[in-house]
PDB file of C-alpha atoms and ligand atoms in Angstrom:
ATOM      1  CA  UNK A 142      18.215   7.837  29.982  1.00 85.00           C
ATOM      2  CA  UNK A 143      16.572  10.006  27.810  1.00 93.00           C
ATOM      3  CA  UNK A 144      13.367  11.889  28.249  1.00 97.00           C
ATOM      4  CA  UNK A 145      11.146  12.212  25.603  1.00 98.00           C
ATOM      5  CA  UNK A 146       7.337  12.985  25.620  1.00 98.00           C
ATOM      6  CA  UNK A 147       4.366  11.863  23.416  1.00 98.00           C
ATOM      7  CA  UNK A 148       0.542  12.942  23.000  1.00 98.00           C
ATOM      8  CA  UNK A 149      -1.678  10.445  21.876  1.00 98.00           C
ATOM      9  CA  UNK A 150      -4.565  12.762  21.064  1.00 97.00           C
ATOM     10  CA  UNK A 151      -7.726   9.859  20.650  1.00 93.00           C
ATOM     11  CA  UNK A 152     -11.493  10.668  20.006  1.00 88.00           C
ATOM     12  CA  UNK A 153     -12.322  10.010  23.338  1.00 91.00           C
ATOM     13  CA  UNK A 154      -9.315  10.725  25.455  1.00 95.00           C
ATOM     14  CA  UNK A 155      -5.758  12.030  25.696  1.00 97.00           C
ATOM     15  CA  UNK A 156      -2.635   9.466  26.860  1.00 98.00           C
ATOM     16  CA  UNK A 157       0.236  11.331  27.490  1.00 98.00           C
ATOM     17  CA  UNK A 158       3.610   9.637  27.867  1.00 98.00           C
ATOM     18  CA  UNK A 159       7.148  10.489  29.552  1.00 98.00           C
ATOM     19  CA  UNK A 160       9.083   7.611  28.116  1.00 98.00           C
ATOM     20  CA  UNK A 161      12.810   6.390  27.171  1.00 97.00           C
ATOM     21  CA  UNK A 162      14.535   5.478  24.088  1.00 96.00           C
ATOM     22  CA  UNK A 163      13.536   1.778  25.245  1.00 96.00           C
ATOM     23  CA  UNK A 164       9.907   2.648  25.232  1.00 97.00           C
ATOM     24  CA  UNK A 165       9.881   3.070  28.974  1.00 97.00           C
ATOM     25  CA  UNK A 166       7.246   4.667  30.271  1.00 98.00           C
ATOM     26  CA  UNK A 167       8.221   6.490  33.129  1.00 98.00           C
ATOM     27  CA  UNK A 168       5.098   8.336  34.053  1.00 98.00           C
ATOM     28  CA  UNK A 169       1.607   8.809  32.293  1.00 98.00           C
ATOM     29  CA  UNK A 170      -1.619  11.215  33.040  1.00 98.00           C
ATOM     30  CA  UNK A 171      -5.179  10.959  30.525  1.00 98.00           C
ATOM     31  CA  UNK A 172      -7.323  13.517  29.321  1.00 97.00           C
ATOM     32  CA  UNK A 173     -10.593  13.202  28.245  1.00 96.00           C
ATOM     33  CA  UNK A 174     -10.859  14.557  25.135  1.00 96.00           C
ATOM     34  CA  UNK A 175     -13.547  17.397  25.368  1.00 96.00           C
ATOM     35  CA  UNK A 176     -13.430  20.597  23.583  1.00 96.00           C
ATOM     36  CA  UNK A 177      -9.867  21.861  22.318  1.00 96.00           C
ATOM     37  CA  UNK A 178      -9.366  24.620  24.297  1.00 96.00           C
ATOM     38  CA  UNK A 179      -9.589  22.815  27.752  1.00 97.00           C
ATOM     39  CA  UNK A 180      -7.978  19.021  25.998  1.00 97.00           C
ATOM     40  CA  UNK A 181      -5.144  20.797  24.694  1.00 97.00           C
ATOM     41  CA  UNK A 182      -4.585  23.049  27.958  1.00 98.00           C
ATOM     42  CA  UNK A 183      -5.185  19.930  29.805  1.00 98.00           C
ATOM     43  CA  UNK A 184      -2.429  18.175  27.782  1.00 98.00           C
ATOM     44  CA  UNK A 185      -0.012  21.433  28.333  1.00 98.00           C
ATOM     45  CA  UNK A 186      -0.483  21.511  32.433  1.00 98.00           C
ATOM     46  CA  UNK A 187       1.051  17.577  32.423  1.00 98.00           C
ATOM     47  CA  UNK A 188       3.443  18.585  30.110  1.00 98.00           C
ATOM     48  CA  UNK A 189       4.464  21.364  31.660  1.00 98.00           C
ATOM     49  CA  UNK A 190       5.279  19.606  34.832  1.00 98.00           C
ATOM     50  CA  UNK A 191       7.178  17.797  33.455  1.00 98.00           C
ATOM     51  CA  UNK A 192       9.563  20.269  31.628  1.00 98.00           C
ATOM     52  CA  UNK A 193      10.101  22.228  34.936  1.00 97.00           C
ATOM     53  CA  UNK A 194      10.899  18.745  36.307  1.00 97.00           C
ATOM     54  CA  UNK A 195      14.371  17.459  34.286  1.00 97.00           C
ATOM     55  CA  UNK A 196      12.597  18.223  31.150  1.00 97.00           C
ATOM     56  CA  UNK A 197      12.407  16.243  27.734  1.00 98.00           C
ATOM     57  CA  UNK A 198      14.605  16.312  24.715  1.00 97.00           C
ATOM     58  CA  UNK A 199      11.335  15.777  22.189  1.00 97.00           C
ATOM     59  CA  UNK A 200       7.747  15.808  21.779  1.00 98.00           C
ATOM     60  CA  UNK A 201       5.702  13.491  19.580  1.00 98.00           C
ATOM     61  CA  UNK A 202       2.115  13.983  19.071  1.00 98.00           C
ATOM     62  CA  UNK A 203      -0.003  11.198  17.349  1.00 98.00           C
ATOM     63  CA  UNK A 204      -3.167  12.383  16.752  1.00 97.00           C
ATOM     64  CA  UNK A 205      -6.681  10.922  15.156  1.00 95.00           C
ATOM     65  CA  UNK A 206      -7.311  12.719  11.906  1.00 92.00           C
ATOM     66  CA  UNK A 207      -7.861  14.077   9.499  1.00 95.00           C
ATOM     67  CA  UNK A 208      -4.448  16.084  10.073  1.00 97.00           C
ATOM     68  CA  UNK A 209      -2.443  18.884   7.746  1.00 97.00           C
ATOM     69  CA  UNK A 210       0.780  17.284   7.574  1.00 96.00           C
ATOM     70  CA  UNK A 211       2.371  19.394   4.496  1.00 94.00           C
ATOM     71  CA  UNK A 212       5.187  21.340   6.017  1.00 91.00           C
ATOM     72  CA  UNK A 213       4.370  23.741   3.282  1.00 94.00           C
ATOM     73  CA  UNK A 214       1.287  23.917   4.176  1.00 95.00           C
ATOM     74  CA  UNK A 215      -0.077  27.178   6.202  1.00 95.00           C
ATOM     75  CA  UNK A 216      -2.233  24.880   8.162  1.00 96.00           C
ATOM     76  CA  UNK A 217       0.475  22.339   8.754  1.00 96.00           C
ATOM     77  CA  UNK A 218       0.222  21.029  12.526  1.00 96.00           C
ATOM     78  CA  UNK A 219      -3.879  21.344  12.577  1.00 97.00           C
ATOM     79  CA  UNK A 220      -6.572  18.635  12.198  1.00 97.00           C
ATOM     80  CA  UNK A 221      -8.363  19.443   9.364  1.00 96.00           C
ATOM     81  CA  UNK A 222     -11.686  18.195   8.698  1.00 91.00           C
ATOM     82  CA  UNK A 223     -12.842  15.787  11.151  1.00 88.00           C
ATOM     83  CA  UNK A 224     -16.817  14.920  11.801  1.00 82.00           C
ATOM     84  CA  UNK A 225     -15.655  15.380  15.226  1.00 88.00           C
ATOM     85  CA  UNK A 226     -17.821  18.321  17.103  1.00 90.00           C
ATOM     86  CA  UNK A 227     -15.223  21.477  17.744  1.00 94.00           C
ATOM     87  CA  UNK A 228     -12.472  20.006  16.435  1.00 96.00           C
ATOM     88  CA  UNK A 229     -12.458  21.033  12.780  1.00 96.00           C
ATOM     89  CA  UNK A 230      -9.265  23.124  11.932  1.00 96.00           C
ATOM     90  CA  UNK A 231      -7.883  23.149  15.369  1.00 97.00           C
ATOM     91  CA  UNK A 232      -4.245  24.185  15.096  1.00 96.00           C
ATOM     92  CA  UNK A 233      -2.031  21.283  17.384  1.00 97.00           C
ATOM     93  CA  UNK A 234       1.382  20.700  16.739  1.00 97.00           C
ATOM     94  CA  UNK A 235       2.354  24.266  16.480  1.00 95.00           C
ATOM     95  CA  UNK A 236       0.976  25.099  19.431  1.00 95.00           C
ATOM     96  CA  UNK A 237       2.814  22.760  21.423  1.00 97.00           C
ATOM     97  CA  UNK A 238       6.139  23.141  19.303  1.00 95.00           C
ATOM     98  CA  UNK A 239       6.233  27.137  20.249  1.00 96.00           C
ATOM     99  CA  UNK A 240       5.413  26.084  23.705  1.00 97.00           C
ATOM    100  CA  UNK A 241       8.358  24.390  24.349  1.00 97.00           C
ATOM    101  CA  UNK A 242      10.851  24.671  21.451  1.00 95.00           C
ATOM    102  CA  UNK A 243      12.311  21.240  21.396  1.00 96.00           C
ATOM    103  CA  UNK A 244      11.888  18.726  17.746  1.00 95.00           C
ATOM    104  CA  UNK A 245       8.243  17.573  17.194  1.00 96.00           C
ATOM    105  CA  UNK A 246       6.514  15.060  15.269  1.00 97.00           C
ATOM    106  CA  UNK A 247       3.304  14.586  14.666  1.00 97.00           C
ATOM    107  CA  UNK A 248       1.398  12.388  12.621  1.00 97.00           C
ATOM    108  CA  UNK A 249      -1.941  10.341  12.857  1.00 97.00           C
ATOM    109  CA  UNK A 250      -2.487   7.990  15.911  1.00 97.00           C
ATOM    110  CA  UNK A 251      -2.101   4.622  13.133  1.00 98.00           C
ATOM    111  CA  UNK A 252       0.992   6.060  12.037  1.00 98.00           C
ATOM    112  CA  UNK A 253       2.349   6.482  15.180  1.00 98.00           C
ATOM    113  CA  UNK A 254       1.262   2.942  16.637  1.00 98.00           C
ATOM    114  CA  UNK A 255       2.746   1.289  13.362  1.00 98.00           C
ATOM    115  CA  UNK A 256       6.522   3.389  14.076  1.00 98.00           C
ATOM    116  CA  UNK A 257       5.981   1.984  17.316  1.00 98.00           C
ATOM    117  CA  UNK A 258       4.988  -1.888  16.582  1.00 98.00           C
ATOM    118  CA  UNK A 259       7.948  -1.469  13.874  1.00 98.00           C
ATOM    119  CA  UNK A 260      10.707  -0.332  17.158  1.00 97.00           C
ATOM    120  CA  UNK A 261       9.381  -2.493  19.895  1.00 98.00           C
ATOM    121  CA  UNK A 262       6.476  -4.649  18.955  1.00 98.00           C
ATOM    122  CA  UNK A 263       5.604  -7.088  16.096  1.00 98.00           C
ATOM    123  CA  UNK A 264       7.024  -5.384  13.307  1.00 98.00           C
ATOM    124  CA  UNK A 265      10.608  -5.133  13.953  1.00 98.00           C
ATOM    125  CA  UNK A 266      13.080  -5.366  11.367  1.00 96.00           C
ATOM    126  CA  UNK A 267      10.554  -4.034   8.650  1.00 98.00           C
ATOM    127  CA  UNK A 268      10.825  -1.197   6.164  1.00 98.00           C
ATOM    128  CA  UNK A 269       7.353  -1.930   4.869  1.00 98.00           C
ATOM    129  CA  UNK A 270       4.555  -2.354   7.817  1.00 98.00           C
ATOM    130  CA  UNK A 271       0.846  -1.705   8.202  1.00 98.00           C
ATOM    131  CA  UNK A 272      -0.787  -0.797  11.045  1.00 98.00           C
ATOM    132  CA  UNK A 273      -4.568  -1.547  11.198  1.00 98.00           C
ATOM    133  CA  UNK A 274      -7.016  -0.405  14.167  1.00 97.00           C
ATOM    134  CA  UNK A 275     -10.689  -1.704  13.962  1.00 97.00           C
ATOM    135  CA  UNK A 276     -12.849   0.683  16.481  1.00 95.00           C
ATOM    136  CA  UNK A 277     -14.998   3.016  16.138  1.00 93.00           C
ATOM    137  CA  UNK A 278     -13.586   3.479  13.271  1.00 95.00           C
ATOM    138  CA  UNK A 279     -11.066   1.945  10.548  1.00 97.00           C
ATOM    139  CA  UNK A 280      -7.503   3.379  10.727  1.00 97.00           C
ATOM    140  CA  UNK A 281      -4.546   2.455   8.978  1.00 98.00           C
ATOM    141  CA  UNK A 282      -0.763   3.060   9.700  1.00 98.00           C
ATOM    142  CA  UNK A 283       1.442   2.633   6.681  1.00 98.00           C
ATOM    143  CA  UNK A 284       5.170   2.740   6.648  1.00 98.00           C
ATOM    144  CA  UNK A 285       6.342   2.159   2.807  1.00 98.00           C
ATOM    145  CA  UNK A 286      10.358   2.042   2.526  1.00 97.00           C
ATOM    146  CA  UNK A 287      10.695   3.155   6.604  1.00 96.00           C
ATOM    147  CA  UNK A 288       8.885   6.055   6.259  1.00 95.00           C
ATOM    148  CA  UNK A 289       5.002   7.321   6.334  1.00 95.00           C
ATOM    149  CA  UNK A 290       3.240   8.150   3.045  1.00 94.00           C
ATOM    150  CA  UNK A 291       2.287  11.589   2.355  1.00 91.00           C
ATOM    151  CA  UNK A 292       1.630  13.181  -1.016  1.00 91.00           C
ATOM    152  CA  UNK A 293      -2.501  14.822  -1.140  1.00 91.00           C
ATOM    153  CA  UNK A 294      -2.453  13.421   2.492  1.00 92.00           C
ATOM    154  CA  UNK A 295      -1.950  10.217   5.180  1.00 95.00           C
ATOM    155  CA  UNK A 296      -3.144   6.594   4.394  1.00 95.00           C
ATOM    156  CA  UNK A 297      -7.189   6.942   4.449  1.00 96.00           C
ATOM    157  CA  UNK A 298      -7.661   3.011   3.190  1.00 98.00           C
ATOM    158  CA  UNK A 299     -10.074   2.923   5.626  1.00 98.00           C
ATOM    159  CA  UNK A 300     -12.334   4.862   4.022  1.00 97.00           C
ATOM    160  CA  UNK A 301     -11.652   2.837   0.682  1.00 98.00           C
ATOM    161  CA  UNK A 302     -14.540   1.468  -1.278  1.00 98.00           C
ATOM    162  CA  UNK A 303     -14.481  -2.450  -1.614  1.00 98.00           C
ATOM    163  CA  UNK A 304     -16.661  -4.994  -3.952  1.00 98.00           C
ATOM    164  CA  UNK A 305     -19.844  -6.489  -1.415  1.00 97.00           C
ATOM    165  CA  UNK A 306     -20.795  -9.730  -1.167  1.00 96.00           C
ATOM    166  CA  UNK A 307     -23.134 -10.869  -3.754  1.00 95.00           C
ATOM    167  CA  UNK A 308     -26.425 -10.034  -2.485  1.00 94.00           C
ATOM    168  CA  UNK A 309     -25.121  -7.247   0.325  1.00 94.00           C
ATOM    169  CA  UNK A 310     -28.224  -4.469   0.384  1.00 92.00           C
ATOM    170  CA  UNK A 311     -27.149  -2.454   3.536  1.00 96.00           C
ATOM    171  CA  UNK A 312     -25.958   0.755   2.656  1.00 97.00           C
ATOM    172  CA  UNK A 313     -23.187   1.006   5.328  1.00 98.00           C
ATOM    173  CA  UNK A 314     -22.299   3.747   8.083  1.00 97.00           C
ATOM    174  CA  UNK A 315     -20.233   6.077   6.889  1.00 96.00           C
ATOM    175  CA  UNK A 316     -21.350   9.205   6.824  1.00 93.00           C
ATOM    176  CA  UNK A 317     -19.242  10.097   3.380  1.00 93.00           C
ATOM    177  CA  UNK A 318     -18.950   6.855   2.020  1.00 96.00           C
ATOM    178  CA  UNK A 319     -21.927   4.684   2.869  1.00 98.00           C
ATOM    179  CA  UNK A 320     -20.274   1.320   2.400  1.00 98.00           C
ATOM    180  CA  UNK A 321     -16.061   1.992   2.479  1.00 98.00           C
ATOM    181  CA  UNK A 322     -14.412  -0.188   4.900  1.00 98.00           C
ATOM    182  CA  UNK A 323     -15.361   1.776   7.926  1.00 98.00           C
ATOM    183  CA  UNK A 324     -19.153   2.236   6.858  1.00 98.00           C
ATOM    184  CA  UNK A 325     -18.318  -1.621   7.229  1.00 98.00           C
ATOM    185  CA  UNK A 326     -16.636  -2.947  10.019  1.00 98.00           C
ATOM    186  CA  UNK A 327     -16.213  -0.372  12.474  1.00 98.00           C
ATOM    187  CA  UNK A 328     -17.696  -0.891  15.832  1.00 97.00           C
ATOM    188  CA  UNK A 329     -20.994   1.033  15.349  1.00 97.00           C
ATOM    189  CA  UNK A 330     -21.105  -0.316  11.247  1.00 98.00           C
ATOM    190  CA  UNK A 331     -21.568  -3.791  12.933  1.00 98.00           C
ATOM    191  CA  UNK A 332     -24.036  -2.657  15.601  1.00 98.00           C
ATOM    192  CA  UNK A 333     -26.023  -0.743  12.993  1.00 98.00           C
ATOM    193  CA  UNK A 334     -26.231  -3.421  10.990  1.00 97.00           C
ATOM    194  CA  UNK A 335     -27.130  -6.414  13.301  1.00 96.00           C
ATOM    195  CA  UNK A 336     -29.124  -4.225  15.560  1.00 96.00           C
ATOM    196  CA  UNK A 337     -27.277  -4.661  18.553  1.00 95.00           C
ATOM    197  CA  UNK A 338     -23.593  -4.091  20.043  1.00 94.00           C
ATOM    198  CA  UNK A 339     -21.052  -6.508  18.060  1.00 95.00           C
ATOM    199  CA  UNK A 340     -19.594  -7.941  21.336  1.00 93.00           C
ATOM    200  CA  UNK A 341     -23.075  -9.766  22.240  1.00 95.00           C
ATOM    201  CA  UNK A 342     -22.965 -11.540  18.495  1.00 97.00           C
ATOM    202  CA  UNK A 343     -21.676 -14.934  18.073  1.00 97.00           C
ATOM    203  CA  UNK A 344     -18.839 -15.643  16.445  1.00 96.00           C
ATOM    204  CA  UNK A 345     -21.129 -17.519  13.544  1.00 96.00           C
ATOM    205  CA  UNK A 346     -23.218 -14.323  13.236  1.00 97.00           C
ATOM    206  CA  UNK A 347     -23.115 -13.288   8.884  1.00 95.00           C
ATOM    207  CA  UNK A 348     -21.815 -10.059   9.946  1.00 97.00           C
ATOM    208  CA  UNK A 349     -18.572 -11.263  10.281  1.00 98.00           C
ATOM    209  CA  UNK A 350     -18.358 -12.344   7.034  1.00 97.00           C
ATOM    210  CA  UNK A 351     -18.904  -8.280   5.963  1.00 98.00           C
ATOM    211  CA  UNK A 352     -16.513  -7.261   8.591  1.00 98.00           C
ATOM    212  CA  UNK A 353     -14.071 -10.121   7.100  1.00 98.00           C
ATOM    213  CA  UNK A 354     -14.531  -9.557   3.304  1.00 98.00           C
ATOM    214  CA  UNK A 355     -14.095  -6.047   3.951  1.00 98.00           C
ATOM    215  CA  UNK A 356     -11.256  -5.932   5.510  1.00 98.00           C
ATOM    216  CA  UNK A 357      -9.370  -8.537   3.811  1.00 98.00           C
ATOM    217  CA  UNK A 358      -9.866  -6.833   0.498  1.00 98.00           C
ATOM    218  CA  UNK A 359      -8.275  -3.459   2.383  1.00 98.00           C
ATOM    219  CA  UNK A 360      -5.246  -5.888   3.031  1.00 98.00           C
ATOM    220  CA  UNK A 361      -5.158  -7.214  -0.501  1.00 98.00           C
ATOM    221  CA  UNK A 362      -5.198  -3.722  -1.901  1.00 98.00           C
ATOM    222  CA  UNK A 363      -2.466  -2.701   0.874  1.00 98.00           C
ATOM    223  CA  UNK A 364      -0.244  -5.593  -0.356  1.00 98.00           C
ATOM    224  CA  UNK A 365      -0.635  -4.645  -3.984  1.00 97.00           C
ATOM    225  CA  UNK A 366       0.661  -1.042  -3.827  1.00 97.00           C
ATOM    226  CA  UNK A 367       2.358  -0.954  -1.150  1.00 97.00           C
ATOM    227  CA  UNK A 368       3.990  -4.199  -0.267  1.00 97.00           C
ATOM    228  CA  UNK A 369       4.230  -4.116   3.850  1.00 98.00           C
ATOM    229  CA  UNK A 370       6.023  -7.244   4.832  1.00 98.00           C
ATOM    230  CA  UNK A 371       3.323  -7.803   7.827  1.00 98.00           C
ATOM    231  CA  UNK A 372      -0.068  -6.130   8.415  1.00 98.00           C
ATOM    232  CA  UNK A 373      -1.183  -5.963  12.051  1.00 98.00           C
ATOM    233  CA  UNK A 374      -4.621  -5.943  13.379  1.00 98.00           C
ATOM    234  CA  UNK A 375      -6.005  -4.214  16.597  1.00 97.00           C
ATOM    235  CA  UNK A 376      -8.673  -1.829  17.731  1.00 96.00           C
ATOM    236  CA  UNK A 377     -11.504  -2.893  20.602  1.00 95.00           C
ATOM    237  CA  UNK A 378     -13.528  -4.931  17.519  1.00 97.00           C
ATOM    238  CA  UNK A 379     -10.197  -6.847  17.178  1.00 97.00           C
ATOM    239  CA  UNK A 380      -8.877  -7.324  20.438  1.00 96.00           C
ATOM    240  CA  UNK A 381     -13.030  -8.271  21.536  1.00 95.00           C
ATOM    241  CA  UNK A 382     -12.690 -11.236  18.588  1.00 97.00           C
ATOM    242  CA  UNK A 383      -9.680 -12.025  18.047  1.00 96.00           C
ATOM    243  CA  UNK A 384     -10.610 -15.045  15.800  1.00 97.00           C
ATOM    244  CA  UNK A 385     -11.271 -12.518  13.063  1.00 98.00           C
ATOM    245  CA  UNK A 386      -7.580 -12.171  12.135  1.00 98.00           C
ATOM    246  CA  UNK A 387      -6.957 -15.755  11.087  1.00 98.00           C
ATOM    247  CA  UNK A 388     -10.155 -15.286   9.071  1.00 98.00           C
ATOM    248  CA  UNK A 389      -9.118 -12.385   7.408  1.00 98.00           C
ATOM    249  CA  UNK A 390      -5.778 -13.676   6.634  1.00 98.00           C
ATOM    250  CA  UNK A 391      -7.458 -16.956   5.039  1.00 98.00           C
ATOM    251  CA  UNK A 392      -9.297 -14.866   3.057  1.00 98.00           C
ATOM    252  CA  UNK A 393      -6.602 -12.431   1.721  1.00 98.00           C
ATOM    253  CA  UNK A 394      -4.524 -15.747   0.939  1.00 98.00           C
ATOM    254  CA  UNK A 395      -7.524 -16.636  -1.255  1.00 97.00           C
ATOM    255  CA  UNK A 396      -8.014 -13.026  -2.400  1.00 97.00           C
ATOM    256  CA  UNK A 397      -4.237 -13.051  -3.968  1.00 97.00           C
ATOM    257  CA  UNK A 398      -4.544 -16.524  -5.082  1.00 95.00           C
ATOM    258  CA  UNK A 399      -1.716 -17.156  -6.730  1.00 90.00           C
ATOM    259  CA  UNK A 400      -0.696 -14.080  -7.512  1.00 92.00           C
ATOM    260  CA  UNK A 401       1.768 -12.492  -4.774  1.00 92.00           C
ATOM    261  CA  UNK A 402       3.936 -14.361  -3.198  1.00 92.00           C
ATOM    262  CA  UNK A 403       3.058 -14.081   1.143  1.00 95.00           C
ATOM    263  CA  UNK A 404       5.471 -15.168   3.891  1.00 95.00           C
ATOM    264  CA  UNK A 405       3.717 -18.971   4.786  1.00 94.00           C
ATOM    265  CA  UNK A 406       3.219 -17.726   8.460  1.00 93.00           C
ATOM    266  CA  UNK A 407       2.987 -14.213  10.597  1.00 94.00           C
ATOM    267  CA  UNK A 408       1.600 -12.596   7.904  1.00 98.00           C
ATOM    268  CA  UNK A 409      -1.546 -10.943   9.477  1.00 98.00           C
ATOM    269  CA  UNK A 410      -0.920 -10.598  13.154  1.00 98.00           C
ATOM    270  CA  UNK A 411      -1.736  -8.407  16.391  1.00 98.00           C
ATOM    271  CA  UNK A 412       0.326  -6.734  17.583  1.00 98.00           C
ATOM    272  CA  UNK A 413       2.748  -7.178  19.798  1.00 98.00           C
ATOM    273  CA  UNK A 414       2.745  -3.988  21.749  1.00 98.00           C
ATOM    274  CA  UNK A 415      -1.127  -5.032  22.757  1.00 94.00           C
ATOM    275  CA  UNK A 416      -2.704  -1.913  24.032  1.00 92.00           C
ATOM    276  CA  UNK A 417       0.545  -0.009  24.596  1.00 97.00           C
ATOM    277  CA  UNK A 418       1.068   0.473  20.833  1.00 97.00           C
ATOM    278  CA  UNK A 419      -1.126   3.590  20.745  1.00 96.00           C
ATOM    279  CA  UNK A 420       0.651   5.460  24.025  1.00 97.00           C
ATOM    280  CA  UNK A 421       4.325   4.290  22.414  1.00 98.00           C
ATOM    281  CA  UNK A 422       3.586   5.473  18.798  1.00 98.00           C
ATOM    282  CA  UNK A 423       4.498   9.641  19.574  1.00 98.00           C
ATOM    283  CA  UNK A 424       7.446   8.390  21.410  1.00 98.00           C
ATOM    284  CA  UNK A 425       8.724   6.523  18.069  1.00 98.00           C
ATOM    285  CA  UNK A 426       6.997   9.227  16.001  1.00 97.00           C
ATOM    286  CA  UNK A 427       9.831  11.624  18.451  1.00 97.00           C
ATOM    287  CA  UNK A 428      12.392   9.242  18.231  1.00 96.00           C
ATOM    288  CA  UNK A 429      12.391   8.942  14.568  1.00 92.00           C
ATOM    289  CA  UNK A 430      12.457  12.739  14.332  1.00 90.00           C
ATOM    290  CA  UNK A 431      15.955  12.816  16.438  1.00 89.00           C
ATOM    291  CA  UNK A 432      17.432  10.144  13.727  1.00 77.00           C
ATOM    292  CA  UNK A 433      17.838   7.217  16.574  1.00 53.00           C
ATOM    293  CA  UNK A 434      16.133   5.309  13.933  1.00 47.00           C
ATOM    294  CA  UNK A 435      19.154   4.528  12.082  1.00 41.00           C
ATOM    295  CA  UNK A 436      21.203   3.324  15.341  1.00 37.00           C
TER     296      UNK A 436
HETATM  297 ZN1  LIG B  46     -15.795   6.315   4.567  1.00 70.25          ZN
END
């Protein structure tokens, strides 16, 4: 068996993973996710035990974002410029990767969950996958031709722009963007907007119909430029109405129209790791580092 160990650095807490080339997990501590100097030393005293302990061959780190991942970039490793109090500019993956020495990938959480969904989970067998989380905020994962996108930076179609529905006055939450996906749907867009916490609405309530419109545009602007085989929905808003992905698939069938041709079923799924796709994705971020990708 081999040993390899992942960081899923979140907003609110820290998973970290000792798992298999299976996806194993053979043992797991969490972190809250507090200031960097104690998270990230937190994060080091579990890891550490377990390199005195047999070890691990390599370290993945999926992380929330914005991240610096130009490896000719002085900054490459850090999060950049996240709202997030503290963490702006905190330097991660070199830290860890002088700590211990062994290969290291790092990426953003989506990616990471989308690598793993495309190993163990619902999108296996695909070179072209997106990964969508709807939480507290809007990520997306996106593998294009097996690997992650890159260029100025990661996929941020979450914080695309999208056309409202005709007569849609509220400005959105964002605090960049007003009314991008995320100012949107998130989990606190919908509470802002109907006033109270989205899990207490029915499933009739008009927001929906934002959160859905919203997010099925995303998807139809996914499809067009980069052509994932299968998009895959999760996130607490998701997995708390789960209803909401066969209404956002119906409406990015009507969206394309005739258009693009879509696979008749499976197109917009969950995913099939459930919860476990966030703790997996730095193990398949590490495994696809070591090449076991092309096995
Ligand atoms: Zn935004």
């Amino acid at each position: 068996m081999r040993r390899i160990a992942g960081v899923e650095l979140g907003g609110t807490k820290c998973i970290v993973v000792l798992a298999d080339e299976q996806g194993r997990i053979a043992a797991r501590d969490t972190i809250p996710t507090l200031d960097p100097a104690g998270t990230l030393a937190g994060i080091e005293a579990v890891l550490d035990g377990w390199w005195h302990d047999g070890g691990f061959e390599a370290l993945g780190i999926a992380s929330f974002g914005p991240l610096d991942l130009d490896r000719a970039s002085l900054t490459y490793g850090n999060i950049t410029s996240t709202a997030k109090p503290g963490w702006r500019d905190t330097p991660v993956a070199g830290r860890l990767a002088a700590r211990y020495g062994v290969p290291l990938a790092f990426d953003t959480d989506v990616n990471g969950a989308a690598f793993a969904e495309r190993r163990w989970g619902a999108g296996q067998g695909f070179d072209d996958l997106a990964y969508v989380t709807v939480g507290t905020g809007v990520g997306v994962g996106l593998i294009v031709n097996g690997r992650t996108t890159r260029g100025l930076g990661h996929c941020e179609a979450g914080h695309m722009r999208v056309a409202r529905l005709p007569g849609a006055m509220w400005p959105g939450h964002c605090p960049y963007h007003g009314d991008c996906v995320e100012g949107l749907a998130a989990g606190p867009a919908i509470a802002a907007c109907a006033g109270r916490d989205g899990a207490t609405l029915s499933d009739e309530d008009p927001v929906w119909e934002q959160v859905v419109e919203a997010l099925a545009q995303m998807s139809q602007a996914l499809v067009s430029i980069a052509g994932p085989r299968r998009i895959l929905f999760g996130g607490g808003v998701i997995v708390s109405r789960p209803v909401l992905i066969a209404r956002i698939e119906a409406r990015l069938r009507s969206l394309i129209g005739d258009y693009l041709k879509l696979p008749e079923a499976d197109f917009v799924m969950a995913p099939g790791l459930g919860a476990l796709a966030g703790p997996l994705g730095p193990i398949a971020l590490a495994l696809d580092v070591m090449g076991e990708d092309r096995l």
